[in-house]
């Protein structure tokens, strides 16, 4: 039901080096590929390379992104990812991350302070073809309200449970559908079950 209601957004271009693709994915979350392309092109005009941008003050990058219709906050996420790459990979060797286990790859991106879970998910799905349904507090809330897991189930437990029933090829679609449902209908507060397409399937529906 959710997958039919919430269509996958258009993915960003898989062009250039892997660091280019990571940056494009960061900027494409909750935006269009066209805006992400425009922003990447504008950043290339303003800065010599990704390393120069990494050491540039965040507000300066934010101004460029806002001029392209994107949130200035994405500058924080982009700088944090680039910064961790230099600190731990000694450069923008994002290819090496693709050789890690699924769990290590996920932990690397979702564990960066200042990088929203949705942004990390965008990179994992669009750049590394991640094949599990990622779970954040928003998605956990929906699954718990549906009664599919205990109210005390952790995000890790929910993710493991979904992995047992969601085929790998459908993981990104289900993640997107659950996230959109959490943000637009099954919100944390003031949610209205009358507008929910899952109301007949949900234990919390009233």
Coordinates of N, CA and C in Angstrom, one line a residue:
X1 N 0.8 -1.2 0.0 CA 0.0 0.0 0.0 C 0.9 1.3 0.0
X2 N 1.8 1.3 0.9 CA 2.7 2.5 0.9 C 3.5 2.6 -0.3
X3 N 4.0 1.5 -0.9 CA 4.9 1.6 -2.0 C 4.1 2.1 -3.2
X4 N 2.8 1.8 -3.3 CA 2.0 2.3 -4.4 C 1.7 3.8 -4.2
X5 N 1.7 4.3 -3.0 CA 1.3 5.6 -2.7 C 2.5 6.6 -2.8
X6 N 3.7 6.1 -2.5 CA 4.8 7.0 -2.5 C 5.9 6.5 -3.5
X7 N 6.0 7.2 -4.6 CA 6.9 6.8 -5.6 C 8.3 7.2 -5.3
X8 N 9.3 6.4 -5.7 CA 10.7 6.8 -5.5 C 11.0 8.1 -6.2
X9 N 11.8 9.0 -5.6 CA 12.2 10.2 -6.2 C 13.2 9.9 -7.3
X10 N 13.4 10.8 -8.2 CA 14.3 10.6 -9.3 C 15.7 10.6 -8.7
X11 N 16.5 9.6 -9.0 CA 17.9 9.6 -8.5 C 18.8 10.6 -9.1
X12 N 19.9 10.9 -8.3 CA 20.9 11.8 -8.9 C 21.7 11.1 -10.0
X13 N 22.5 11.9 -10.7 CA 23.3 11.3 -11.8 C 24.5 10.6 -11.1
X14 N 24.8 9.4 -11.7 CA 26.0 8.7 -11.3 C 27.1 9.0 -12.3
X15 N 27.6 10.2 -12.2 CA 28.7 10.6 -13.1 C 29.9 11.1 -12.3
X16 N 31.0 11.2 -12.9 CA 32.2 11.7 -12.3 C 32.8 10.7 -11.3
X17 N 33.7 11.2 -10.4 CA 34.3 10.3 -9.4 C 33.3 10.0 -8.3
X18 N 33.7 9.1 -7.5 CA 32.8 8.7 -6.4 C 32.5 9.8 -5.4
X19 N 33.5 10.7 -5.2 CA 33.3 11.8 -4.3 C 32.3 12.7 -4.9
X20 N 32.3 12.9 -6.3 CA 31.3 13.7 -7.0 C 29.9 13.1 -6.7
X21 N 29.8 11.8 -6.8 CA 28.5 11.1 -6.6 C 28.0 11.2 -5.2
X22 N 28.9 11.1 -4.2 CA 28.5 11.3 -2.8 C 28.0 12.7 -2.6
X23 N 28.7 13.7 -3.1 CA 28.2 15.1 -3.0 C 26.9 15.3 -3.7
X24 N 26.7 14.7 -4.9 CA 25.4 14.8 -5.6 C 24.3 14.2 -4.8
X25 N 24.6 13.0 -4.1 CA 23.6 12.4 -3.3 C 23.2 13.2 -2.1
X26 N 24.2 13.8 -1.5 CA 23.9 14.6 -0.3 C 23.0 15.8 -0.6
X27 N 23.2 16.4 -1.8 CA 22.5 17.6 -2.2 C 21.1 17.2 -2.8
X28 N 20.9 16.0 -3.2 CA 19.7 15.6 -3.9 C 18.6 15.1 -2.9
X29 N 18.9 14.8 -1.7 CA 17.9 14.4 -0.7 C 16.9 15.5 -0.5
X30 N 15.6 15.2 -0.7 CA 14.6 16.2 -0.6 C 14.7 17.4 -1.6
X31 N 15.4 17.1 -2.7 CA 15.6 18.1 -3.8 C 15.5 17.4 -5.1
X32 N 15.5 18.1 -6.2 CA 15.6 17.5 -7.5 C 17.0 17.3 -8.0
X33 N 17.2 16.3 -8.8 CA 18.5 16.1 -9.4 C 19.0 17.4 -10.1
X34 N 18.1 18.1 -10.8 CA 18.5 19.3 -11.5 C 19.1 20.4 -10.5
X35 N 18.5 20.5 -9.4 CA 19.0 21.5 -8.4 C 20.3 21.0 -7.8
X36 N 20.5 19.7 -7.6 CA 21.7 19.1 -7.1 C 22.8 19.3 -8.2
X37 N 22.5 19.1 -9.4 CA 23.5 19.3 -10.5 C 23.9 20.8 -10.6
X38 N 23.0 21.7 -10.4 CA 23.3 23.1 -10.5 C 24.2 23.5 -9.3
X39 N 23.9 22.9 -8.1 CA 24.7 23.2 -7.0 C 26.1 22.7 -7.1
X40 N 26.3 21.5 -7.6 CA 27.6 20.9 -7.7 C 28.4 21.7 -8.7
X41 N 27.7 22.1 -9.8 CA 28.4 23.0 -10.8 C 28.8 24.3 -10.2
X42 N 28.0 24.9 -9.4 CA 28.3 26.2 -8.8 C 29.4 26.1 -7.8
X43 N 29.4 25.0 -7.0 CA 30.5 24.7 -6.1 C 31.8 24.6 -6.8
X44 N 31.8 23.9 -8.0 CA 33.0 23.8 -8.8 C 33.5 25.1 -9.3
X45 N 32.7 26.0 -9.5 CA 33.1 27.4 -9.9 C 33.7 28.2 -8.8
X46 N 33.1 28.0 -7.6 CA 33.5 28.8 -6.5 C 34.8 28.3 -5.8
X47 N 35.0 26.9 -5.8 CA 36.1 26.3 -5.1 C 37.0 25.5 -6.0
X48 N 38.3 25.5 -5.7 CA 39.2 24.8 -6.6 C 38.9 23.3 -6.7
X49 N 38.6 22.7 -5.5 CA 38.3 21.3 -5.5 C 37.5 21.0 -4.2
X50 N 37.2 19.7 -4.0 CA 36.5 19.3 -2.8 C 37.3 19.6 -1.5
X51 N 38.6 19.5 -1.6 CA 39.4 19.7 -0.4 C 39.4 21.2 0.0
X52 N 39.4 22.1 -1.0 CA 39.3 23.5 -0.6 C 37.9 23.8 0.0
X53 N 36.9 23.1 -0.5 CA 35.6 23.3 0.1 C 35.5 22.8 1.5
X54 N 36.2 21.6 1.7 CA 36.2 21.0 3.0 C 36.8 22.0 4.1
X55 N 37.7 22.8 3.7 CA 38.4 23.7 4.7 C 37.8 25.1 4.7
X56 N 36.7 25.3 3.9 CA 36.1 26.6 3.8 C 35.1 26.7 4.9
X57 N 34.8 27.9 5.3 CA 33.8 28.2 6.4 C 32.4 27.7 5.9
X58 N 31.7 27.1 6.7 CA 30.4 26.5 6.3 C 29.4 27.6 5.8
X59 N 29.3 28.8 6.4 CA 28.4 29.8 5.8 C 28.7 30.1 4.4
X60 N 29.9 30.1 4.0 CA 30.3 30.4 2.6 C 29.7 29.4 1.6
X61 N 29.8 28.2 2.0 CA 29.2 27.1 1.2 C 27.7 27.2 1.2
X62 N 27.1 27.5 2.4 CA 25.7 27.6 2.5 C 25.1 28.7 1.6
X63 N 25.8 29.8 1.4 CA 25.4 30.8 0.5 C 25.2 30.3 -0.9
X64 N 26.2 29.5 -1.4 CA 26.2 28.9 -2.7 C 25.0 28.0 -2.9
X65 N 24.8 27.2 -1.9 CA 23.7 26.2 -2.0 C 22.3 26.9 -2.0
X66 N 22.2 28.0 -1.1 CA 20.9 28.7 -1.1 C 20.6 29.4 -2.4
X67 N 21.7 29.8 -3.1 CA 21.5 30.5 -4.4 C 21.0 29.5 -5.4
X68 N 21.2 28.2 -5.2 CA 20.7 27.2 -6.1 C 19.3 26.6 -5.6
X69 N 18.8 27.2 -4.6 CA 17.5 26.7 -4.1 C 17.6 25.5 -3.1
X70 N 18.7 25.3 -2.5 CA 18.9 24.2 -1.6 C 19.1 24.8 -0.2
X71 N 18.9 23.9 0.8 CA 19.1 24.3 2.2 C 20.6 24.5 2.5
X72 N 20.9 25.6 3.2 CA 22.3 25.9 3.6 C 22.8 24.9 4.5
X73 N 21.9 24.2 5.3 CA 22.3 23.2 6.2 C 23.0 22.0 5.6
X74 N 22.8 21.8 4.3 CA 23.5 20.7 3.6 C 25.0 20.9 3.5
X75 N 25.4 22.2 3.7 CA 26.8 22.4 3.7 C 27.5 21.7 4.9
X76 N 26.8 21.7 6.0 CA 27.3 21.0 7.2 C 27.5 19.5 6.9
X77 N 26.5 18.9 6.4 CA 26.6 17.4 6.1 C 27.7 17.1 5.1
X78 N 27.8 18.0 4.1 CA 28.8 17.7 3.1 C 30.2 17.9 3.6
X79 N 30.4 18.9 4.4 CA 31.7 19.1 5.0 C 32.1 18.0 6.0
X80 N 31.1 17.6 6.8 CA 31.3 16.5 7.8 C 31.7 15.2 7.1
X81 N 31.1 14.9 6.0 CA 31.4 13.7 5.3 C 32.8 13.8 4.6
X82 N 33.1 14.9 4.0 CA 34.4 15.1 3.4 C 35.5 15.1 4.5
X83 N 35.2 15.7 5.7 CA 36.1 15.8 6.8 C 36.5 14.4 7.3
X84 N 35.4 13.6 7.5 CA 35.7 12.2 8.0 C 36.5 11.4 7.0
X85 N 36.2 11.6 5.7 CA 37.0 10.9 4.7 C 38.5 11.2 4.8
X86 N 38.8 12.4 5.0 CA 40.2 12.8 5.0 C 40.8 12.3 6.3
X87 N 40.1 12.4 7.4 CA 40.6 11.9 8.7 C 40.8 10.4 8.8
X88 N 39.9 9.6 8.2 CA 40.0 8.2 8.3 C 40.5 7.5 7.1
X89 N 40.2 8.1 5.9 CA 40.6 7.4 4.7 C 41.8 8.1 4.0
X90 N 42.3 9.2 4.7 CA 43.4 10.0 4.2 C 43.2 10.5 2.8
X91 N 42.0 10.9 2.5 CA 41.7 11.4 1.2 C 40.2 11.1 0.9
X92 N 39.8 11.4 -0.3 CA 38.4 11.1 -0.7 C 38.3 9.7 -1.4
X93 N 38.8 8.7 -0.7 CA 38.8 7.3 -1.2 C 37.5 6.6 -0.9
X94 N 36.4 7.1 -1.4 CA 35.1 6.5 -1.1 C 35.0 5.2 -1.7
X95 N 35.8 4.8 -2.7 CA 35.8 3.5 -3.3 C 36.1 2.4 -2.2
X96 N 37.0 2.7 -1.3 CA 37.4 1.7 -0.3 C 36.2 1.4 0.6
X97 N 35.3 2.4 0.8 CA 34.1 2.1 1.7 C 33.2 1.0 1.1
X98 N 33.2 1.0 -0.3 CA 32.3 0.0 -0.9 C 32.8 -1.4 -0.7
X99 N 34.0 -1.6 -0.3 CA 34.6 -2.9 -0.1 C 34.3 -3.4 1.4
X100 N 33.7 -2.6 2.2 CA 33.5 -2.9 3.6 C 32.2 -3.7 3.7
X101 N 32.0 -4.4 4.8 CA 30.7 -5.1 5.0 C 29.5 -4.1 5.0
X102 N 28.4 -4.6 4.7 CA 27.1 -3.8 4.7 C 27.0 -3.0 6.0
X103 N 27.2 -3.7 7.1 CA 27.1 -3.1 8.4 C 28.1 -2.0 8.7
X104 N 29.3 -2.2 8.3 CA 30.4 -1.2 8.5 C 30.1 0.0 7.6
X105 N 29.7 -0.3 6.4 CA 29.4 0.8 5.4 C 28.3 1.7 6.0
X106 N 27.2 1.1 6.5 CA 26.1 1.8 7.0 C 26.6 2.6 8.2
X107 N 27.3 2.0 9.1 CA 27.8 2.7 10.3 C 28.7 3.9 10.0
X108 N 29.5 3.8 9.0 CA 30.4 4.9 8.6 C 29.6 6.1 8.3
X109 N 28.6 6.0 7.5 CA 27.8 7.2 7.1 C 26.8 7.7 8.1
X110 N 26.1 6.7 8.8 CA 25.1 7.1 9.7 C 25.7 7.6 11.1
X111 N 27.0 7.3 11.3 CA 27.6 7.6 12.5 C 28.3 9.0 12.5
X112 N 28.2 9.7 11.4 CA 28.8 11.0 11.3 C 28.0 12.1 12.0
X113 N 28.4 12.7 13.0 CA 27.7 13.7 13.7 C 27.4 14.9 12.8
X114 N 26.2 15.4 12.8 CA 25.8 16.5 11.9 C 25.3 16.1 10.6
X115 N 25.3 14.8 10.3 CA 24.8 14.3 9.0 C 23.4 13.7 9.3
X116 N 22.3 14.3 8.8 CA 21.0 13.7 9.0 C 20.9 12.3 8.5
X117 N 20.1 11.5 9.2 CA 19.9 10.1 8.8 C 19.5 10.0 7.3
X118 N 18.6 10.9 6.9 CA 18.1 10.8 5.5 C 19.2 11.1 4.5
X119 N 20.1 12.0 4.9 CA 21.2 12.3 4.0 C 22.1 11.1 3.9
X120 N 22.4 10.5 5.0 CA 23.3 9.2 5.0 C 22.6 8.1 4.2
X121 N 21.3 8.0 4.3 CA 20.5 7.0 3.6 C 20.6 7.3 2.1
X122 N 20.5 8.6 1.7 CA 20.6 8.9 0.3 C 21.9 8.5 -0.3
X123 N 23.0 8.7 0.4 CA 24.3 8.3 -0.1 C 24.4 6.8 -0.2
X124 N 23.9 6.1 0.8 CA 24.0 4.6 0.8 C 23.2 4.0 -0.3
X125 N 21.9 4.5 -0.5 CA 21.1 3.9 -1.6 C 21.6 4.3 -3.0
X126 N 21.9 5.6 -3.2 CA 22.2 6.1 -4.5 C 23.6 5.8 -5.0
X127 N 24.5 5.8 -4.0 CA 25.9 5.6 -4.4 C 26.4 4.2 -4.3
X128 N 25.9 3.5 -3.2 CA 26.4 2.2 -2.9 C 25.4 1.1 -3.0
X129 N 24.2 1.5 -3.6 CA 23.2 0.5 -3.8 C 22.8 -0.4 -2.6
X130 N 22.7 0.3 -1.5 CA 22.4 -0.4 -0.2 C 21.1 -1.2 -0.3
X131 N 21.1 -2.4 0.3 CA 19.9 -3.3 0.0 C 19.1 -3.7 1.2
X132 N 19.1 -2.8 2.3 CA 18.3 -3.0 3.4 C 17.5 -1.8 3.7
X133 N 16.3 -1.9 4.4 CA 15.5 -0.8 4.8 C 16.2 -0.1 6.0
X134 N 16.7 1.1 5.8 CA 17.3 1.8 7.0 C 16.2 2.3 7.9
X135 N 16.4 2.3 9.1 CA 15.4 2.7 10.1 C 15.9 3.9 11.0
X136 N 15.2 4.9 11.0 CA 15.5 6.1 11.9 C 14.3 6.2 12.9
X137 N 14.3 7.2 13.8 CA 13.2 7.3 14.7 C 11.8 7.5 14.1
X138 N 11.8 8.2 12.9 CA 10.6 8.4 12.2 C 10.0 7.1 11.7
X139 N 10.8 6.3 11.0 CA 10.3 5.1 10.5 C 10.0 4.1 11.6
X140 N 10.8 4.1 12.6 CA 10.5 3.2 13.8 C 9.1 3.5 14.3
X141 N 8.8 4.8 14.4 CA 7.4 5.2 14.9 C 6.3 4.6 14.1
X142 N 6.4 4.6 12.8 CA 5.4 4.1 11.9 C 5.2 2.6 12.2
X143 N 6.3 1.9 12.2 CA 6.3 0.4 12.3 C 5.8 0.0 13.7
X144 N 6.1 0.8 14.7 CA 5.6 0.5 16.0 C 4.1 0.8 16.1
X145 N 3.6 1.9 15.6 CA 2.2 2.2 15.6 C 1.4 1.2 14.8
X146 N 2.0 0.6 13.8 CA 1.2 -0.4 13.0 C 1.1 -1.7 13.8
X147 N 1.9 -1.8 14.8 CA 1.8 -3.0 15.7 C 2.6 -4.2 15.1
X148 N 3.5 -3.8 14.2 CA 4.4 -4.9 13.6 C 5.5 -5.3 14.5
X149 N 5.8 -4.5 15.5 CA 6.9 -4.8 16.4 C 6.4 -4.3 17.8
X150 N 7.1 -4.7 18.8 CA 6.7 -4.2 20.2 C 7.1 -2.7 20.3
X151 N 6.4 -2.0 21.1 CA 6.6 -0.6 21.3 C 8.0 -0.3 21.8
X152 N 8.6 -1.3 22.4 CA 10.0 -1.1 23.0 C 11.1 -1.6 22.0
X153 N 10.7 -2.0 20.8 CA 11.7 -2.5 19.8 C 12.6 -1.4 19.4
X154 N 13.9 -1.7 19.4 CA 14.9 -0.7 19.0 C 15.0 -0.5 17.5
X155 N 15.6 0.5 17.0 CA 15.8 0.7 15.6 C 16.5 -0.4 14.9
X156 N 17.5 -0.9 15.6 CA 18.3 -2.0 15.1 C 17.5 -3.3 15.0
X157 N 16.6 -3.5 16.0 CA 15.8 -4.7 15.9 C 14.7 -4.6 14.8
X158 N 14.2 -3.4 14.6 CA 13.2 -3.2 13.5 C 13.9 -3.4 12.2
X159 N 15.1 -2.9 12.0 CA 15.8 -3.0 10.8 C 16.1 -4.4 10.5
X160 N 16.5 -5.2 11.5 CA 16.8 -6.6 11.3 C 15.5 -7.4 10.9
X161 N 14.4 -7.0 11.5 CA 13.1 -7.7 11.2 C 12.7 -7.4 9.8
X162 N 12.8 -6.1 9.4 CA 12.4 -5.7 8.0 C 13.3 -6.4 7.0
X163 N 14.6 -6.6 7.3 CA 15.5 -7.3 6.4 C 15.0 -8.8 6.1
X164 N 14.3 -9.3 7.1 CA 13.8 -10.7 6.9 C 12.6 -10.8 6.0
X165 N 11.9 -9.7 5.8 CA 10.7 -9.8 5.0 C 10.7 -8.9 3.7
X166 N 11.6 -8.0 3.6 CA 11.6 -7.1 2.5 C 12.7 -7.5 1.5
X167 N 12.4 -7.8 0.3 CA 13.4 -8.2 -0.7 C 14.4 -7.0 -0.9
X168 N 15.7 -7.4 -1.1 CA 16.7 -6.4 -1.3 C 16.4 -5.3 -2.4
X169 N 15.7 -5.8 -3.5 CA 15.4 -4.9 -4.6 C 14.4 -3.9 -4.2
X170 N 13.6 -4.2 -3.2 CA 12.5 -3.2 -2.8 C 12.9 -2.4 -1.6
X171 N 14.1 -2.6 -1.0 CA 14.5 -1.9 0.2 C 14.4 -0.4 0.1
X172 N 15.0 0.2 -1.0 CA 15.0 1.7 -1.1 C 13.5 2.2 -1.2
X173 N 12.7 1.5 -2.0 CA 11.3 2.0 -2.1 C 10.6 2.0 -0.8
X174 N 10.7 0.9 -0.1 CA 10.0 0.8 1.2 C 10.6 1.8 2.2
X175 N 11.9 2.0 2.2 CA 12.4 3.1 3.1 C 11.8 4.4 2.7
X176 N 11.8 4.8 1.5 CA 11.2 6.0 1.0 C 9.8 6.2 1.4
X177 N 9.0 5.1 1.2 CA 7.6 5.1 1.5 C 7.3 5.3 3.0
X178 N 8.0 4.6 3.8 CA 7.9 4.7 5.2 C 8.3 6.1 5.7
X179 N 9.4 6.6 5.2 CA 9.8 7.9 5.6 C 8.8 9.0 5.2
X180 N 8.3 9.0 4.0 CA 7.3 10.0 3.5 C 6.0 9.9 4.3
X181 N 5.6 8.6 4.6 CA 4.4 8.5 5.4 C 4.6 9.0 6.8
X182 N 5.8 8.8 7.4 CA 6.1 9.3 8.7 C 6.1 10.9 8.8
X183 N 6.6 11.5 7.7 CA 6.7 12.9 7.7 C 5.4 13.6 7.3
X184 N 4.5 13.0 6.5 CA 3.3 13.6 6.0 C 2.0 13.2 6.7
X185 N 1.9 12.0 7.1 CA 0.7 11.5 7.7 C 0.8 11.0 9.1
X186 N 1.7 10.0 9.3 CA 1.9 9.4 10.6 C 3.0 10.2 11.4
X187 N 2.7 11.5 11.6 CA 3.6 12.4 12.2 C 3.7 12.1 13.8
X188 N 4.7 12.7 14.4 CA 4.9 12.5 15.8 C 3.8 13.0 16.6
X189 N 3.3 14.2 16.2 CA 2.2 14.8 17.0 C 1.0 15.2 16.0
X190 N -0.2 15.3 16.5 CA -1.3 15.8 15.8 C -1.6 15.0 14.5
X191 N -1.3 13.7 14.5 CA -1.6 12.9 13.4 C -3.1 12.6 13.3
X192 N -3.6 12.5 12.0 CA -5.0 12.2 11.8 C -5.1 10.9 11.1
X193 N -5.6 9.9 11.8 CA -5.7 8.6 11.2 C -6.7 8.5 10.0
X194 N -7.6 9.5 10.0 CA -8.6 9.5 8.9 C -8.0 9.6 7.5
X195 N -6.8 10.2 7.5 CA -6.1 10.4 6.2 C -5.1 9.4 5.9
X196 N -5.1 8.3 6.7 CA -4.1 7.3 6.6 C -4.6 6.1 5.8
X197 N -3.9 5.7 4.7 CA -4.3 4.6 3.9 C -4.0 3.3 4.6
X198 N -3.4 3.3 5.7 CA -3.1 2.1 6.5 C -4.1 1.9 7.7
X199 N -5.1 2.8 7.8 CA -5.9 2.8 9.0 C -6.5 1.5 9.3
X200 N -6.9 0.7 8.3 CA -7.5 -0.6 8.5 C -6.5 -1.6 9.0
X201 N -5.2 -1.4 8.7 CA -4.2 -2.3 9.1 C -3.5 -2.0 10.4
X202 N -3.8 -0.8 11.0 CA -3.0 -0.3 12.0 C -3.7 -0.5 13.4
X203 N -2.9 -0.9 14.4 CA -3.4 -1.1 15.7 C -3.6 0.2 16.4
X204 N -3.0 1.3 16.0 CA -3.1 2.6 16.7 C -4.3 3.4 16.1
X205 N -4.8 3.0 14.9 CA -5.8 3.8 14.2 C -7.0 4.1 15.1
X206 N -7.5 5.4 15.1 CA -8.6 5.7 15.9 C -9.5 6.7 15.1

